[in-house]
mmCIF file with all atom_site columns, C-alpha atoms in Angstrom:
data_model
loop_
_atom_site.group_PDB
_atom_site.id
_atom_site.type_symbol
_atom_site.label_atom_id
_atom_site.label_alt_id
_atom_site.label_comp_id
_atom_site.label_asym_id
_atom_site.label_entity_id
_atom_site.label_seq_id
_atom_site.pdbx_PDB_ins_code
_atom_site.Cartn_x
_atom_site.Cartn_y
_atom_site.Cartn_z
_atom_site.occupancy
_atom_site.B_iso_or_equiv
_atom_site.pdbx_formal_charge
_atom_site.auth_seq_id
_atom_site.auth_comp_id
_atom_site.auth_asym_id
_atom_site.auth_atom_id
_atom_site.pdbx_PDB_model_num
ATOM 1   C CA . GLY A 1 1   ? 114.252 84.208  123.476 1.00 70.00 ? 13  GLY A CA 1
ATOM 2   C CA . ALA A 1 2   ? 111.688 85.834  125.702 1.00 81.00 ? 14  ALA A CA 1
ATOM 3   C CA . VAL A 1 3   ? 111.665 84.488  129.242 1.00 90.00 ? 15  VAL A CA 1
ATOM 4   C CA . VAL A 1 4   ? 109.084 85.011  131.959 1.00 94.00 ? 16  VAL A CA 1
ATOM 5   C CA . SER A 1 5   ? 110.057 84.069  135.485 1.00 95.00 ? 17  SER A CA 1
ATOM 6   C CA . GLN A 1 6   ? 107.649 83.369  138.307 1.00 97.00 ? 18  GLN A CA 1
ATOM 7   C CA . HIS A 1 7   ? 108.427 83.208  141.987 1.00 96.00 ? 19  HIS A CA 1
ATOM 8   C CA . PRO A 1 8   ? 107.784 81.286  144.128 1.00 97.00 ? 20  PRO A CA 1
ATOM 9   C CA . SER A 1 9   ? 107.162 78.088  142.204 1.00 96.00 ? 21  SER A CA 1
ATOM 10  C CA . ARG A 1 10  ? 105.465 76.532  145.207 1.00 97.00 ? 22  ARG A CA 1
ATOM 11  C CA . VAL A 1 11  ? 104.034 78.069  148.330 1.00 97.00 ? 23  VAL A CA 1
ATOM 12  C CA . ILE A 1 12  ? 102.121 76.662  151.262 1.00 97.00 ? 24  ILE A CA 1
ATOM 13  C CA . CYS A 1 13  ? 100.384 79.021  153.622 1.00 96.00 ? 25  CYS A CA 1
ATOM 14  C CA . LYS A 1 14  ? 97.880  79.006  156.440 1.00 96.00 ? 26  LYS A CA 1
ATOM 15  C CA . SER A 1 15  ? 94.319  80.049  155.922 1.00 97.00 ? 27  SER A CA 1
ATOM 16  C CA . GLY A 1 16  ? 93.845  83.771  156.435 1.00 96.00 ? 28  GLY A CA 1
ATOM 17  C CA . THR A 1 17  ? 97.326  84.826  155.389 1.00 97.00 ? 29  THR A CA 1
ATOM 18  C CA . SER A 1 18  ? 98.267  86.685  152.216 1.00 97.00 ? 30  SER A CA 1
ATOM 19  C CA . VAL A 1 19  ? 100.593 85.398  149.546 1.00 97.00 ? 31  VAL A CA 1
ATOM 20  C CA . LYS A 1 20  ? 102.436 87.393  146.890 1.00 97.00 ? 32  LYS A CA 1
ATOM 21  C CA . ILE A 1 21  ? 103.476 85.888  143.566 1.00 98.00 ? 33  ILE A CA 1
ATOM 22  C CA . GLU A 1 22  ? 105.941 87.696  141.327 1.00 97.00 ? 34  GLU A CA 1
ATOM 23  C CA . CYS A 1 23  ? 106.072 87.609  137.549 1.00 96.00 ? 35  CYS A CA 1
ATOM 24  C CA . ARG A 1 24  ? 109.107 89.047  135.796 1.00 95.00 ? 36  ARG A CA 1
ATOM 25  C CA . SER A 1 25  ? 109.947 89.466  132.153 1.00 93.00 ? 37  SER A CA 1
ATOM 26  C CA . LEU A 1 26  ? 113.681 88.789  132.134 1.00 92.00 ? 38  LEU A CA 1
ATOM 27  C CA . ASP A 1 27  ? 114.857 90.011  128.772 1.00 87.00 ? 39  ASP A CA 1
ATOM 28  C CA . PHE A 1 28  ? 112.086 92.228  127.496 1.00 88.00 ? 40  PHE A CA 1
ATOM 29  C CA . GLN A 1 29  ? 109.719 94.904  128.641 1.00 88.00 ? 41  GLN A CA 1
ATOM 30  C CA . ALA A 1 30  ? 106.101 93.977  129.106 1.00 87.00 ? 42  ALA A CA 1
ATOM 31  C CA . THR A 1 31  ? 103.551 96.755  129.326 1.00 84.00 ? 43  THR A CA 1
ATOM 32  C CA . THR A 1 32  ? 100.873 94.099  129.664 1.00 88.00 ? 44  THR A CA 1
ATOM 33  C CA . MET A 1 33  ? 100.928 90.869  131.589 1.00 92.00 ? 45  MET A CA 1
ATOM 34  C CA . PHE A 1 34  ? 98.178  88.344  132.144 1.00 94.00 ? 46  PHE A CA 1
ATOM 35  C CA . TRP A 1 35  ? 97.323  86.259  135.174 1.00 96.00 ? 47  TRP A CA 1
ATOM 36  C CA . TYR A 1 36  ? 95.678  82.873  134.845 1.00 96.00 ? 48  TYR A CA 1
ATOM 37  C CA . ARG A 1 37  ? 94.485  80.328  137.364 1.00 97.00 ? 49  ARG A CA 1
ATOM 38  C CA . GLN A 1 38  ? 94.231  76.617  136.769 1.00 97.00 ? 50  GLN A CA 1
ATOM 39  C CA . PHE A 1 39  ? 92.516  74.032  138.948 1.00 95.00 ? 51  PHE A CA 1
ATOM 40  C CA . PRO A 1 40  ? 93.433  70.347  138.672 1.00 92.00 ? 52  PRO A CA 1
ATOM 41  C CA . LYS A 1 41  ? 92.352  68.721  135.417 1.00 89.00 ? 53  LYS A CA 1
ATOM 42  C CA . GLN A 1 42  ? 90.901  71.988  134.175 1.00 93.00 ? 54  GLN A CA 1
ATOM 43  C CA . SER A 1 43  ? 91.963  74.514  131.589 1.00 93.00 ? 55  SER A CA 1
ATOM 44  C CA . LEU A 1 44  ? 93.540  77.890  132.269 1.00 95.00 ? 56  LEU A CA 1
ATOM 45  C CA . MET A 1 45  ? 91.147  80.592  133.335 1.00 95.00 ? 57  MET A CA 1
ATOM 46  C CA . LEU A 1 46  ? 92.100  84.191  132.680 1.00 95.00 ? 58  LEU A CA 1
ATOM 47  C CA . MET A 1 47  ? 91.843  86.198  135.887 1.00 96.00 ? 59  MET A CA 1
ATOM 48  C CA . ALA A 1 48  ? 93.065  89.642  134.940 1.00 95.00 ? 60  ALA A CA 1
ATOM 49  C CA . THR A 1 49  ? 95.097  91.792  132.625 1.00 93.00 ? 61  THR A CA 1
ATOM 50  C CA . SER A 1 50  ? 97.887  93.672  134.334 1.00 91.00 ? 62  SER A CA 1
ATOM 51  C CA . ASN A 1 51  ? 98.813  97.014  132.829 1.00 87.00 ? 63  ASN A CA 1
ATOM 52  C CA . GLU A 1 52  ? 102.016 98.832  133.712 1.00 86.00 ? 64  GLU A CA 1
ATOM 53  C CA . GLY A 1 53  ? 101.305 102.044 135.550 1.00 85.00 ? 65  GLY A CA 1
ATOM 54  C CA . SER A 1 54  ? 97.553  101.611 135.716 1.00 87.00 ? 66  SER A CA 1
ATOM 55  C CA . LYS A 1 55  ? 94.893  99.501  137.349 1.00 90.00 ? 67  LYS A CA 1
ATOM 56  C CA . ALA A 1 56  ? 94.464  95.911  136.331 1.00 93.00 ? 68  ALA A CA 1
ATOM 57  C CA . THR A 1 57  ? 91.438  94.786  134.380 1.00 93.00 ? 69  THR A CA 1
ATOM 58  C CA . TYR A 1 58  ? 89.683  91.854  136.022 1.00 95.00 ? 70  TYR A CA 1
ATOM 59  C CA . GLU A 1 59  ? 87.599  89.214  134.318 1.00 94.00 ? 71  GLU A CA 1
ATOM 60  C CA . GLN A 1 60  ? 84.012  88.767  135.348 1.00 94.00 ? 72  GLN A CA 1
ATOM 61  C CA . GLY A 1 61  ? 83.687  86.908  138.622 1.00 94.00 ? 73  GLY A CA 1
ATOM 62  C CA . VAL A 1 62  ? 87.226  87.599  139.815 1.00 96.00 ? 74  VAL A CA 1
ATOM 63  C CA . GLU A 1 63  ? 87.308  89.648  143.007 1.00 94.00 ? 75  GLU A CA 1
ATOM 64  C CA . LYS A 1 64  ? 89.722  92.527  142.627 1.00 93.00 ? 76  LYS A CA 1
ATOM 65  C CA . ASP A 1 65  ? 90.004  93.009  146.385 1.00 95.00 ? 77  ASP A CA 1
ATOM 66  C CA . LYS A 1 66  ? 90.853  89.361  146.815 1.00 96.00 ? 78  LYS A CA 1
ATOM 67  C CA . PHE A 1 67  ? 93.438  89.181  144.075 1.00 97.00 ? 79  PHE A CA 1
ATOM 68  C CA . LEU A 1 68  ? 95.504  92.351  144.168 1.00 96.00 ? 80  LEU A CA 1
ATOM 69  C CA . ILE A 1 69  ? 97.595  93.020  141.097 1.00 95.00 ? 81  ILE A CA 1
ATOM 70  C CA . ASN A 1 70  ? 100.395 95.544  140.916 1.00 92.00 ? 82  ASN A CA 1
ATOM 71  C CA . HIS A 1 71  ? 102.371 96.264  137.753 1.00 90.00 ? 83  HIS A CA 1
ATOM 72  C CA . ALA A 1 72  ? 104.783 98.934  138.928 1.00 83.00 ? 84  ALA A CA 1
ATOM 73  C CA . SER A 1 73  ? 107.467 98.466  136.299 1.00 90.00 ? 85  SER A CA 1
ATOM 74  C CA . LEU A 1 74  ? 107.834 97.238  132.746 1.00 90.00 ? 86  LEU A CA 1
ATOM 75  C CA . THR A 1 75  ? 109.334 93.979  133.936 1.00 92.00 ? 87  THR A CA 1
ATOM 76  C CA . LEU A 1 76  ? 107.407 93.105  137.081 1.00 94.00 ? 88  LEU A CA 1
ATOM 77  C CA . SER A 1 77  ? 103.822 92.297  137.925 1.00 94.00 ? 89  SER A CA 1
ATOM 78  C CA . THR A 1 78  ? 102.727 90.889  141.258 1.00 96.00 ? 90  THR A CA 1
ATOM 79  C CA . LEU A 1 79  ? 99.610  89.001  142.274 1.00 97.00 ? 91  LEU A CA 1
ATOM 80  C CA . THR A 1 80  ? 98.704  89.004  145.954 1.00 97.00 ? 92  THR A CA 1
ATOM 81  C CA . VAL A 1 81  ? 96.114  86.541  147.162 1.00 97.00 ? 93  VAL A CA 1
ATOM 82  C CA . THR A 1 82  ? 94.703  88.224  150.241 1.00 97.00 ? 94  THR A CA 1
ATOM 83  C CA . SER A 1 83  ? 93.259  86.336  153.188 1.00 96.00 ? 95  SER A CA 1
ATOM 84  C CA . ALA A 1 84  ? 93.791  83.065  151.379 1.00 97.00 ? 96  ALA A CA 1
ATOM 85  C CA . HIS A 1 85  ? 91.435  80.155  151.976 1.00 96.00 ? 97  HIS A CA 1
ATOM 86  C CA . PRO A 1 86  ? 91.711  76.500  150.931 1.00 96.00 ? 98  PRO A CA 1
ATOM 87  C CA . GLU A 1 87  ? 89.510  77.137  147.897 1.00 96.00 ? 99  GLU A CA 1
ATOM 88  C CA . ASP A 1 88  ? 92.181  79.540  146.612 1.00 97.00 ? 100 ASP A CA 1
ATOM 89  C CA . SER A 1 89  ? 94.594  76.635  146.305 1.00 97.00 ? 101 SER A CA 1
ATOM 90  C CA . SER A 1 90  ? 95.450  76.508  142.639 1.00 97.00 ? 102 SER A CA 1
ATOM 91  C CA . PHE A 1 91  ? 98.137  76.832  139.977 1.00 97.00 ? 103 PHE A CA 1
ATOM 92  C CA . TYR A 1 92  ? 98.678  80.500  139.142 1.00 98.00 ? 104 TYR A CA 1
ATOM 93  C CA . ILE A 1 93  ? 100.372 81.328  135.855 1.00 97.00 ? 105 ILE A CA 1
ATOM 94  C CA . CYS A 1 94  ? 101.435 84.650  134.405 1.00 96.00 ? 106 CYS A CA 1
ATOM 95  C CA . SER A 1 95  ? 102.234 85.547  130.833 1.00 94.00 ? 107 SER A CA 1
ATOM 96  C CA . ALA A 1 96  ? 103.432 88.460  128.756 1.00 90.00 ? 108 ALA A CA 1
ATOM 97  C CA . THR A 1 97  ? 103.939 89.409  125.140 1.00 81.00 ? 109 THR A CA 1
ATOM 98  C CA . HIS A 1 98  ? 107.315 90.657  124.069 1.00 71.00 ? 110 HIS A CA 1
ATOM 99  C CA . ARG A 1 99  ? 106.100 92.330  120.968 1.00 65.00 ? 111 ARG A CA 1
ATOM 100 C CA . ALA A 1 100 ? 103.327 94.897  120.886 1.00 59.00 ? 112 ALA A CA 1
ATOM 101 C CA . GLY A 1 101 ? 100.286 93.748  118.966 1.00 57.00 ? 113 GLY A CA 1
ATOM 102 C CA . ALA A 1 102 ? 101.319 90.115  118.973 1.00 62.00 ? 114 ALA A CA 1
ATOM 103 C CA . ASN A 1 103 ? 99.493  87.171  120.453 1.00 68.00 ? 115 ASN A CA 1
ATOM 104 C CA . VAL A 1 104 ? 102.612 85.128  121.069 1.00 81.00 ? 116 VAL A CA 1
ATOM 105 C CA . LEU A 1 105 ? 102.470 84.920  124.825 1.00 86.00 ? 117 LEU A CA 1
ATOM 106 C CA . THR A 1 106 ? 105.388 83.711  126.875 1.00 90.00 ? 118 THR A CA 1
ATOM 107 C CA . PHE A 1 107 ? 104.249 81.995  130.029 1.00 94.00 ? 119 PHE A CA 1
ATOM 108 C CA . GLY A 1 108 ? 105.923 81.622  133.350 1.00 96.00 ? 120 GLY A CA 1
ATOM 109 C CA . ALA A 1 109 ? 106.397 78.189  134.857 1.00 96.00 ? 121 ALA A CA 1
ATOM 110 C CA . GLY A 1 110 ? 103.544 78.764  137.264 1.00 97.00 ? 122 GLY A CA 1
ATOM 111 C CA . SER A 1 111 ? 103.178 79.028  141.020 1.00 97.00 ? 123 SER A CA 1
ATOM 112 C CA . ARG A 1 112 ? 101.382 76.308  142.934 1.00 97.00 ? 124 ARG A CA 1
ATOM 113 C CA . LEU A 1 113 ? 99.577  77.683  145.955 1.00 97.00 ? 125 LEU A CA 1
ATOM 114 C CA . THR A 1 114 ? 98.360  75.390  148.702 1.00 97.00 ? 126 THR A CA 1
ATOM 115 C CA . VAL A 1 115 ? 96.319  76.937  151.477 1.00 97.00 ? 127 VAL A CA 1
ATOM 116 C CA . LEU A 1 116 ? 95.978  74.800  154.593 1.00 96.00 ? 128 LEU A CA 1
ATOM 117 C CA . ASP B 2 1   ? 86.876  85.278  119.485 1.00 71.00 ? 21  ASP B CA 1
ATOM 118 C CA . ALA B 2 2   ? 85.610  82.278  117.585 1.00 77.00 ? 22  ALA B CA 1
ATOM 119 C CA . LYS B 2 3   ? 84.858  79.132  119.547 1.00 89.00 ? 23  LYS B CA 1
ATOM 120 C CA . THR B 2 4   ? 87.163  76.192  118.871 1.00 94.00 ? 24  THR B CA 1
ATOM 121 C CA . THR B 2 5   ? 86.349  72.525  119.307 1.00 95.00 ? 25  THR B CA 1
ATOM 122 C CA . GLN B 2 6   ? 88.961  69.849  119.909 1.00 97.00 ? 26  GLN B CA 1
ATOM 123 C CA . PRO B 2 7   ? 88.758  66.162  120.797 1.00 98.00 ? 27  PRO B CA 1
ATOM 124 C CA . PRO B 2 8   ? 89.343  65.723  124.535 1.00 97.00 ? 28  PRO B CA 1
ATOM 125 C CA . SER B 2 9   ? 92.063  63.144  124.124 1.00 97.00 ? 29  SER B CA 1
ATOM 126 C CA . MET B 2 10  ? 94.234  61.363  121.570 1.00 98.00 ? 30  MET B CA 1
ATOM 127 C CA . ASP B 2 11  ? 96.920  58.728  121.579 1.00 97.00 ? 31  ASP B CA 1
ATOM 128 C CA . CYS B 2 12  ? 99.864  58.394  119.238 1.00 97.00 ? 32  CYS B CA 1
ATOM 129 C CA . ALA B 2 13  ? 102.770 55.990  118.998 1.00 97.00 ? 33  ALA B CA 1
ATOM 130 C CA . GLU B 2 14  ? 106.247 57.327  119.543 1.00 97.00 ? 34  GLU B CA 1
ATOM 131 C CA . GLY B 2 15  ? 107.967 58.151  116.272 1.00 97.00 ? 35  GLY B CA 1
ATOM 132 C CA . ARG B 2 16  ? 104.743 58.510  114.338 1.00 97.00 ? 36  ARG B CA 1
ATOM 133 C CA . ALA B 2 17  ? 103.128 61.746  113.232 1.00 97.00 ? 37  ALA B CA 1
ATOM 134 C CA . ALA B 2 18  ? 100.570 63.174  115.637 1.00 98.00 ? 38  ALA B CA 1
ATOM 135 C CA . ASN B 2 19  ? 97.713  64.982  113.906 1.00 98.00 ? 39  ASN B CA 1
ATOM 136 C CA . LEU B 2 20  ? 95.610  67.126  116.202 1.00 98.00 ? 40  LEU B CA 1
ATOM 137 C CA . PRO B 2 21  ? 92.389  68.519  114.728 1.00 98.00 ? 41  PRO B CA 1
ATOM 138 C CA . CYS B 2 22  ? 90.644  71.738  115.641 1.00 97.00 ? 42  CYS B CA 1
ATOM 139 C CA . ASN B 2 23  ? 87.283  72.975  114.458 1.00 96.00 ? 43  ASN B CA 1
ATOM 140 C CA . HIS B 2 24  ? 86.687  76.723  114.261 1.00 94.00 ? 44  HIS B CA 1
ATOM 141 C CA . SER B 2 25  ? 83.718  76.981  111.932 1.00 93.00 ? 45  SER B CA 1
ATOM 142 C CA . THR B 2 26  ? 82.745  80.490  113.064 1.00 91.00 ? 46  THR B CA 1
ATOM 143 C CA . ILE B 2 27  ? 86.186  82.010  112.635 1.00 92.00 ? 47  ILE B CA 1
ATOM 144 C CA . SER B 2 28  ? 86.193  85.496  111.179 1.00 90.00 ? 48  SER B CA 1
ATOM 145 C CA . GLY B 2 29  ? 88.488  86.773  108.470 1.00 89.00 ? 49  GLY B CA 1
ATOM 146 C CA . ASN B 2 30  ? 90.824  88.603  110.814 1.00 89.00 ? 50  ASN B CA 1
ATOM 147 C CA . GLU B 2 31  ? 91.217  85.836  113.377 1.00 91.00 ? 51  GLU B CA 1
ATOM 148 C CA . TYR B 2 32  ? 94.362  83.802  113.510 1.00 92.00 ? 52  TYR B CA 1
ATOM 149 C CA . VAL B 2 33  ? 94.652  80.225  114.715 1.00 94.00 ? 53  VAL B CA 1
ATOM 150 C CA . TYR B 2 34  ? 97.169  79.799  117.529 1.00 93.00 ? 54  TYR B CA 1
ATOM 151 C CA . TRP B 2 35  ? 98.387  76.566  119.065 1.00 96.00 ? 55  TRP B CA 1
ATOM 152 C CA . TYR B 2 36  ? 99.877  76.227  122.517 1.00 96.00 ? 56  TYR B CA 1
ATOM 153 C CA . ARG B 2 37  ? 100.675 73.188  124.585 1.00 97.00 ? 57  ARG B CA 1
ATOM 154 C CA . GLN B 2 38  ? 100.982 72.605  128.298 1.00 97.00 ? 58  GLN B CA 1
ATOM 155 C CA . ILE B 2 39  ? 103.125 69.873  129.685 1.00 96.00 ? 59  ILE B CA 1
ATOM 156 C CA . HIS B 2 40  ? 102.003 68.691  133.091 1.00 91.00 ? 60  HIS B CA 1
ATOM 157 C CA . SER B 2 41  ? 102.508 71.258  135.870 1.00 88.00 ? 61  SER B CA 1
ATOM 158 C CA . GLN B 2 42  ? 104.234 73.755  133.594 1.00 94.00 ? 62  GLN B CA 1
ATOM 159 C CA . GLY B 2 43  ? 103.178 76.976  131.926 1.00 95.00 ? 63  GLY B CA 1
ATOM 160 C CA . PRO B 2 44  ? 101.853 76.771  128.371 1.00 95.00 ? 64  PRO B CA 1
ATOM 161 C CA . GLN B 2 45  ? 104.287 76.934  125.473 1.00 95.00 ? 65  GLN B CA 1
ATOM 162 C CA . TYR B 2 46  ? 103.663 78.617  122.143 1.00 93.00 ? 66  TYR B CA 1
ATOM 163 C CA . ILE B 2 47  ? 103.866 76.261  119.182 1.00 96.00 ? 67  ILE B CA 1
ATOM 164 C CA . ILE B 2 48  ? 102.724 77.927  115.989 1.00 95.00 ? 68  ILE B CA 1
ATOM 165 C CA . HIS B 2 49  ? 100.085 80.188  114.478 1.00 93.00 ? 69  HIS B CA 1
ATOM 166 C CA . GLY B 2 50  ? 98.628  80.977  111.083 1.00 94.00 ? 70  GLY B CA 1
ATOM 167 C CA . LEU B 2 51  ? 95.952  82.904  109.240 1.00 93.00 ? 71  LEU B CA 1
ATOM 168 C CA . LYS B 2 52  ? 95.204  81.004  106.050 1.00 91.00 ? 72  LYS B CA 1
ATOM 169 C CA . ASN B 2 53  ? 98.418  79.616  104.682 1.00 87.00 ? 73  ASN B CA 1
ATOM 170 C CA . ASN B 2 54  ? 100.007 76.478  105.980 1.00 94.00 ? 74  ASN B CA 1
ATOM 171 C CA . GLU B 2 55  ? 102.843 77.142  108.361 1.00 96.00 ? 75  GLU B CA 1
ATOM 172 C CA . THR B 2 56  ? 105.841 75.139  109.512 1.00 97.00 ? 76  THR B CA 1
ATOM 173 C CA . ASN B 2 57  ? 108.460 75.744  112.149 1.00 95.00 ? 77  ASN B CA 1
ATOM 174 C CA . GLU B 2 58  ? 110.940 73.657  114.082 1.00 95.00 ? 78  GLU B CA 1
ATOM 175 C CA . MET B 2 59  ? 108.216 72.317  116.356 1.00 95.00 ? 79  MET B CA 1
ATOM 176 C CA . ALA B 2 60  ? 105.265 71.568  114.123 1.00 97.00 ? 80  ALA B CA 1
ATOM 177 C CA . SER B 2 61  ? 103.244 72.190  110.992 1.00 98.00 ? 81  SER B CA 1
ATOM 178 C CA . LEU B 2 62  ? 99.875  73.866  110.841 1.00 98.00 ? 82  LEU B CA 1
ATOM 179 C CA . ILE B 2 63  ? 97.470  72.976  108.069 1.00 98.00 ? 83  ILE B CA 1
ATOM 180 C CA . ILE B 2 64  ? 94.460  75.286  107.693 1.00 97.00 ? 84  ILE B CA 1
ATOM 181 C CA . THR B 2 65  ? 91.640  74.293  105.378 1.00 96.00 ? 85  THR B CA 1
ATOM 182 C CA . GLU B 2 66  ? 90.825  76.566  102.496 1.00 95.00 ? 86  GLU B CA 1
ATOM 183 C CA . ASP B 2 67  ? 87.545  77.655  104.073 1.00 95.00 ? 87  ASP B CA 1
ATOM 184 C CA . ARG B 2 68  ? 89.437  78.199  107.362 1.00 95.00 ? 88  ARG B CA 1
ATOM 185 C CA . LYS B 2 69  ? 86.794  76.334  109.324 1.00 95.00 ? 89  LYS B CA 1
ATOM 186 C CA . SER B 2 70  ? 89.238  73.813  110.659 1.00 96.00 ? 90  SER B CA 1
ATOM 187 C CA . SER B 2 71  ? 92.919  73.184  111.079 1.00 97.00 ? 91  SER B CA 1
ATOM 188 C CA . THR B 2 72  ? 95.333  70.416  111.997 1.00 98.00 ? 92  THR B CA 1
ATOM 189 C CA . LEU B 2 73  ? 98.469  70.639  114.050 1.00 98.00 ? 93  LEU B CA 1
ATOM 190 C CA . ILE B 2 74  ? 101.040 68.078  112.968 1.00 98.00 ? 94  ILE B CA 1
ATOM 191 C CA . LEU B 2 75  ? 103.910 66.893  115.109 1.00 98.00 ? 95  LEU B CA 1
ATOM 192 C CA . PRO B 2 76  ? 105.895 64.994  112.468 1.00 96.00 ? 96  PRO B CA 1
ATOM 193 C CA . HIS B 2 77  ? 107.798 62.580  114.689 1.00 95.00 ? 97  HIS B CA 1
ATOM 194 C CA . ALA B 2 78  ? 106.220 62.499  118.109 1.00 97.00 ? 98  ALA B CA 1
ATOM 195 C CA . THR B 2 79  ? 108.364 61.764  121.136 1.00 97.00 ? 99  THR B CA 1
ATOM 196 C CA . LEU B 2 80  ? 107.398 60.947  124.703 1.00 97.00 ? 100 LEU B CA 1
ATOM 197 C CA . ARG B 2 81  ? 108.164 64.561  125.603 1.00 96.00 ? 101 ARG B CA 1
ATOM 198 C CA . ASP B 2 82  ? 105.332 65.696  123.353 1.00 97.00 ? 102 ASP B CA 1
ATOM 199 C CA . THR B 2 83  ? 102.798 64.287  125.815 1.00 98.00 ? 103 THR B CA 1
ATOM 200 C CA . ALA B 2 84  ? 100.829 67.366  126.820 1.00 98.00 ? 104 ALA B CA 1
ATOM 201 C CA . VAL B 2 85  ? 97.528  69.187  126.523 1.00 97.00 ? 105 VAL B CA 1
ATOM 202 C CA . TYR B 2 86  ? 97.325  71.018  123.199 1.00 98.00 ? 106 TYR B CA 1
ATOM 203 C CA . TYR B 2 87  ? 95.203  74.133  122.890 1.00 97.00 ? 107 TYR B CA 1
ATOM 204 C CA . CYS B 2 88  ? 93.848  75.613  119.684 1.00 96.00 ? 108 CYS B CA 1
ATOM 205 C CA . ILE B 2 89  ? 92.776  79.247  119.995 1.00 94.00 ? 109 ILE B CA 1
ATOM 206 C CA . ALA B 2 90  ? 91.247  81.607  117.444 1.00 92.00 ? 110 ALA B CA 1
ATOM 207 C CA . VAL B 2 91  ? 91.993  85.234  118.168 1.00 88.00 ? 111 VAL B CA 1
ATOM 208 C CA . ILE B 2 92  ? 92.254  88.567  116.414 1.00 85.00 ? 112 ILE B CA 1
ATOM 209 C CA . GLN B 2 93  ? 95.858  89.560  115.846 1.00 75.00 ? 113 GLN B CA 1
ATOM 210 C CA . GLY B 2 94  ? 96.875  92.121  118.414 1.00 70.00 ? 114 GLY B CA 1
ATOM 211 C CA . ALA B 2 95  ? 94.042  91.325  120.810 1.00 71.00 ? 115 ALA B CA 1
ATOM 212 C CA . GLN B 2 96  ? 96.627  89.856  123.223 1.00 70.00 ? 116 GLN B CA 1
ATOM 213 C CA . LYS B 2 97  ? 94.134  88.311  125.602 1.00 79.00 ? 117 LYS B CA 1
ATOM 214 C CA . LEU B 2 98  ? 93.966  84.555  125.042 1.00 85.00 ? 118 LEU B CA 1
ATOM 215 C CA . VAL B 2 99  ? 91.082  82.472  126.296 1.00 86.00 ? 119 VAL B CA 1
ATOM 216 C CA . PHE B 2 100 ? 91.881  78.784  126.588 1.00 91.00 ? 120 PHE B CA 1
ATOM 217 C CA . GLY B 2 101 ? 89.374  76.004  125.937 1.00 91.00 ? 121 GLY B CA 1
ATOM 218 C CA . GLN B 2 102 ? 89.683  72.449  127.206 1.00 93.00 ? 122 GLN B CA 1
ATOM 219 C CA . GLY B 2 103 ? 92.257  71.386  124.630 1.00 96.00 ? 123 GLY B CA 1
ATOM 220 C CA . THR B 2 104 ? 93.291  67.897  123.571 1.00 98.00 ? 124 THR B CA 1
ATOM 221 C CA . ARG B 2 105 ? 95.239  65.693  125.936 1.00 97.00 ? 125 ARG B CA 1
ATOM 222 C CA . LEU B 2 106 ? 97.783  63.981  123.688 1.00 98.00 ? 126 LEU B CA 1
ATOM 223 C CA . THR B 2 107 ? 99.506  60.914  125.027 1.00 98.00 ? 127 THR B CA 1
ATOM 224 C CA . ILE B 2 108 ? 102.528 59.570  123.192 1.00 97.00 ? 128 ILE B CA 1
ATOM 225 C CA . ASN B 2 109 ? 102.963 55.872  123.831 1.00 96.00 ? 129 ASN B CA 1
ATOM 226 C CA . PRO B 2 110 ? 106.296 54.025  123.611 1.00 95.00 ? 130 PRO B CA 1
#
């Protein structure tokens, strides 16, 4: 079955530093990946749509310069939280579809970011 | 995408059937109903989806009313591992982007 891997699963960083989270589709090619953020006891919030070979599409209210997304290959998308602050502490989750035109998303296990 | 409404929480005894309702009264003819669940601190997991016919797979059954304004996800024999937040989403096939609501927090009790 389709597998999406995220790395790291947990990261702690100091305020002001940048953190990169990787999302890989292990056994399929994903031209589109999605990045979500989830705060405690809240639902998933879609941040952006990552498109292979082109610029990501950000949801309203999400700062593109703050959350840099790169989708350089059909199996890898990265999210970089730049100049992280404590309010960026959250659970970041990526997802991808393994069949064009389908809504069956496979999600990664998530990356928990804690900014001190 | 049509708005969906789910109860915030439900409880079910282990071994019994868990029936999770979802209201989607404004659903359009080309929108499917998708169900995902999220176990604590994990990524969401796809469960099942349907358009108008009832569907069944190894995880669950999906019952969609004839007018398509509501649906019920059925976990036939709930186990403790089924404790999770269950999300019902109405979306046009092929739209890819899924927007999650608040879901139903299902607790399976021993």
